[in-house]
Coordinates of C-alpha atoms in Angstrom, one line a residue:
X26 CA 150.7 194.7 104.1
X27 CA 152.3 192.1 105.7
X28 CA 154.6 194.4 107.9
X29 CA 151.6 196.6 109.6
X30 CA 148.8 195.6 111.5
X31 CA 146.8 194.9 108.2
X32 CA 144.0 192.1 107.3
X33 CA 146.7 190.7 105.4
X34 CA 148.9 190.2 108.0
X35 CA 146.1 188.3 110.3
X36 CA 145.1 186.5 107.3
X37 CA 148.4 185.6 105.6
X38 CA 147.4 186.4 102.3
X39 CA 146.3 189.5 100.0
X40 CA 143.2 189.0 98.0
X41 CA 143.4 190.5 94.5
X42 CA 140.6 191.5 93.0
X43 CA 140.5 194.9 91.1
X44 CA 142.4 194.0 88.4
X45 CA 142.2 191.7 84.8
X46 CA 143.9 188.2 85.1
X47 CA 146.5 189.9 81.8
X48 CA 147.5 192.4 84.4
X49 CA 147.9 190.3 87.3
X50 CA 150.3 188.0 84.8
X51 CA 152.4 190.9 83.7
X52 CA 152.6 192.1 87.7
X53 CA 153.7 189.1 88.8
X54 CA 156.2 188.4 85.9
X55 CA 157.9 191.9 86.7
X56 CA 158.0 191.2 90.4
X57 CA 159.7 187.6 89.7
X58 CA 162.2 188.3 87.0
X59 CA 162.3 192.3 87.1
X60 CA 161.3 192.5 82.8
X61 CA 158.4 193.5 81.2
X62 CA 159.0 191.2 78.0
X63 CA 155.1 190.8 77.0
X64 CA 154.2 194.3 77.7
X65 CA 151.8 195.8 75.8
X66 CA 150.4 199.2 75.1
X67 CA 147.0 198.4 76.4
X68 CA 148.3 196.7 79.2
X69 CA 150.7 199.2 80.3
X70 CA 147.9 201.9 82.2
X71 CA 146.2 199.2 83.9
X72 CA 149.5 198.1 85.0
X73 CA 151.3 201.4 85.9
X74 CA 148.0 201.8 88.5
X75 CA 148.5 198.1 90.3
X76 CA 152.5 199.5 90.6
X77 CA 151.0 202.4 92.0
X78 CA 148.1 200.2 94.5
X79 CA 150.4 197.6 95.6
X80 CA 153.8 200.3 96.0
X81 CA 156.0 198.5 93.0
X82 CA 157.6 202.3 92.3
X83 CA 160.4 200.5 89.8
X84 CA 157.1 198.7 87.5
X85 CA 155.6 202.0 87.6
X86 CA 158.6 204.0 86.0
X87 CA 159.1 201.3 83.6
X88 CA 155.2 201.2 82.8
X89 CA 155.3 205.4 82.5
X90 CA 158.5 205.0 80.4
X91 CA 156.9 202.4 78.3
X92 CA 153.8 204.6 77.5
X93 CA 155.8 207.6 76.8
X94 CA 157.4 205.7 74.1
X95 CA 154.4 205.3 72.5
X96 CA 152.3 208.4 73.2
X97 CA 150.8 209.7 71.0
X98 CA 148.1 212.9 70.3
X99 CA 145.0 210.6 70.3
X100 CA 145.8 209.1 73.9
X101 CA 148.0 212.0 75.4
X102 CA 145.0 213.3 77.5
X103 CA 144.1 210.2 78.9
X104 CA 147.9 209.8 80.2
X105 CA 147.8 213.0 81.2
X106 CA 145.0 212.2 83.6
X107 CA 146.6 209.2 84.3
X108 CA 149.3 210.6 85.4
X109 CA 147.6 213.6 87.4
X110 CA 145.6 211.1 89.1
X111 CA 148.3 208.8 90.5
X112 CA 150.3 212.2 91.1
X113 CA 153.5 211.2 89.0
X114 CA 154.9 214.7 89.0
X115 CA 157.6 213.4 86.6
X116 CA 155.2 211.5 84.1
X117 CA 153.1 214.4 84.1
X118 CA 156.0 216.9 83.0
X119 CA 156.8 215.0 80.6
X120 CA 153.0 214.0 79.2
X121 CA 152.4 217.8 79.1
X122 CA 155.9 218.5 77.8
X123 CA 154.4 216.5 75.1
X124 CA 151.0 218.2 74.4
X125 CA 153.3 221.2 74.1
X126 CA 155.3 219.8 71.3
X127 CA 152.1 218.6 69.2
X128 CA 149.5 221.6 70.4
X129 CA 148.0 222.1 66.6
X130 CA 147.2 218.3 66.8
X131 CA 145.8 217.3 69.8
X132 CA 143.6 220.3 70.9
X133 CA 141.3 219.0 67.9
X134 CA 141.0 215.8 69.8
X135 CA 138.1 214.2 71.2
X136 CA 140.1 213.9 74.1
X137 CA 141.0 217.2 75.2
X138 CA 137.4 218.5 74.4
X139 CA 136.7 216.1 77.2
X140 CA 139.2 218.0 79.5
X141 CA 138.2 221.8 78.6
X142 CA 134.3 220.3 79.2
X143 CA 135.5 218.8 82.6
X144 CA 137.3 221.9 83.8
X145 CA 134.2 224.4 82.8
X146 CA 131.9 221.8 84.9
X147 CA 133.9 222.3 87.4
X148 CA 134.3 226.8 87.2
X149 CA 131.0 226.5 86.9
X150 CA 130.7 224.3 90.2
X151 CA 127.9 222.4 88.0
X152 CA 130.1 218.5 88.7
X153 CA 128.7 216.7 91.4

């Protein structure tokens, strides 16, 4: 930011302000001291997506390692899209390496109804 011709090079500062003060803390901590000693599972999604916004790749492999320690079949969708989203090719192997492993489970979840009804909105070209 600092580097290109940027508003936050003119300015000399970077205003952030899409993301929780807990998140902001943890960021910073990592950046500082390289550890993520108070990381939390909650924390961890929000975080892996300000490593991915403000280009910390290290943060981000320690935040998608973090969460696939503690996967499970209730939030493996919603890493899944995580993962798609931010286009972690890796993370996403292994999220869907995962689903594989626990099938029987998780396609009973709330969570992967939500999926099947997002891709049949969009076959259906009904999405907006």
């Amino acid at each position: 930011m600092f580097s290109h011709d940027m508003k936050e090079n003119a300015s000399g500062f970077v205003d952030i302000n899409v993301m929780d003060m807990k998140t902001l803390r943890l960021m910073l901590m990592y950046m500082y001291t390289n550890t993520l000693k108070r990381s939390r599972w909650d924390k961890c999604p929000k975080l892996f997506m300000a490593a991915d916004k403000y280009e910390l790749p290290s943060l981000k492999g320690q935040c998608s390692s973090y969460i696939l320690k503690h996967i499970t079949v209730e939030n493996a969708c919603e890493m899944l899209t995580l993962a798609d989203l931010f286009e972690d090719l890796d993370f996403k192997s292994s999220v869907q390496e995962y689903i594989v492993h626990h099938d029987e489970e998780l396609f009973m979840t709330a969570g992967w109804k939500n999926i099947i009804q997002i891709i049949l909105c969009w076959q259906q070209k009904q999405c907006i």
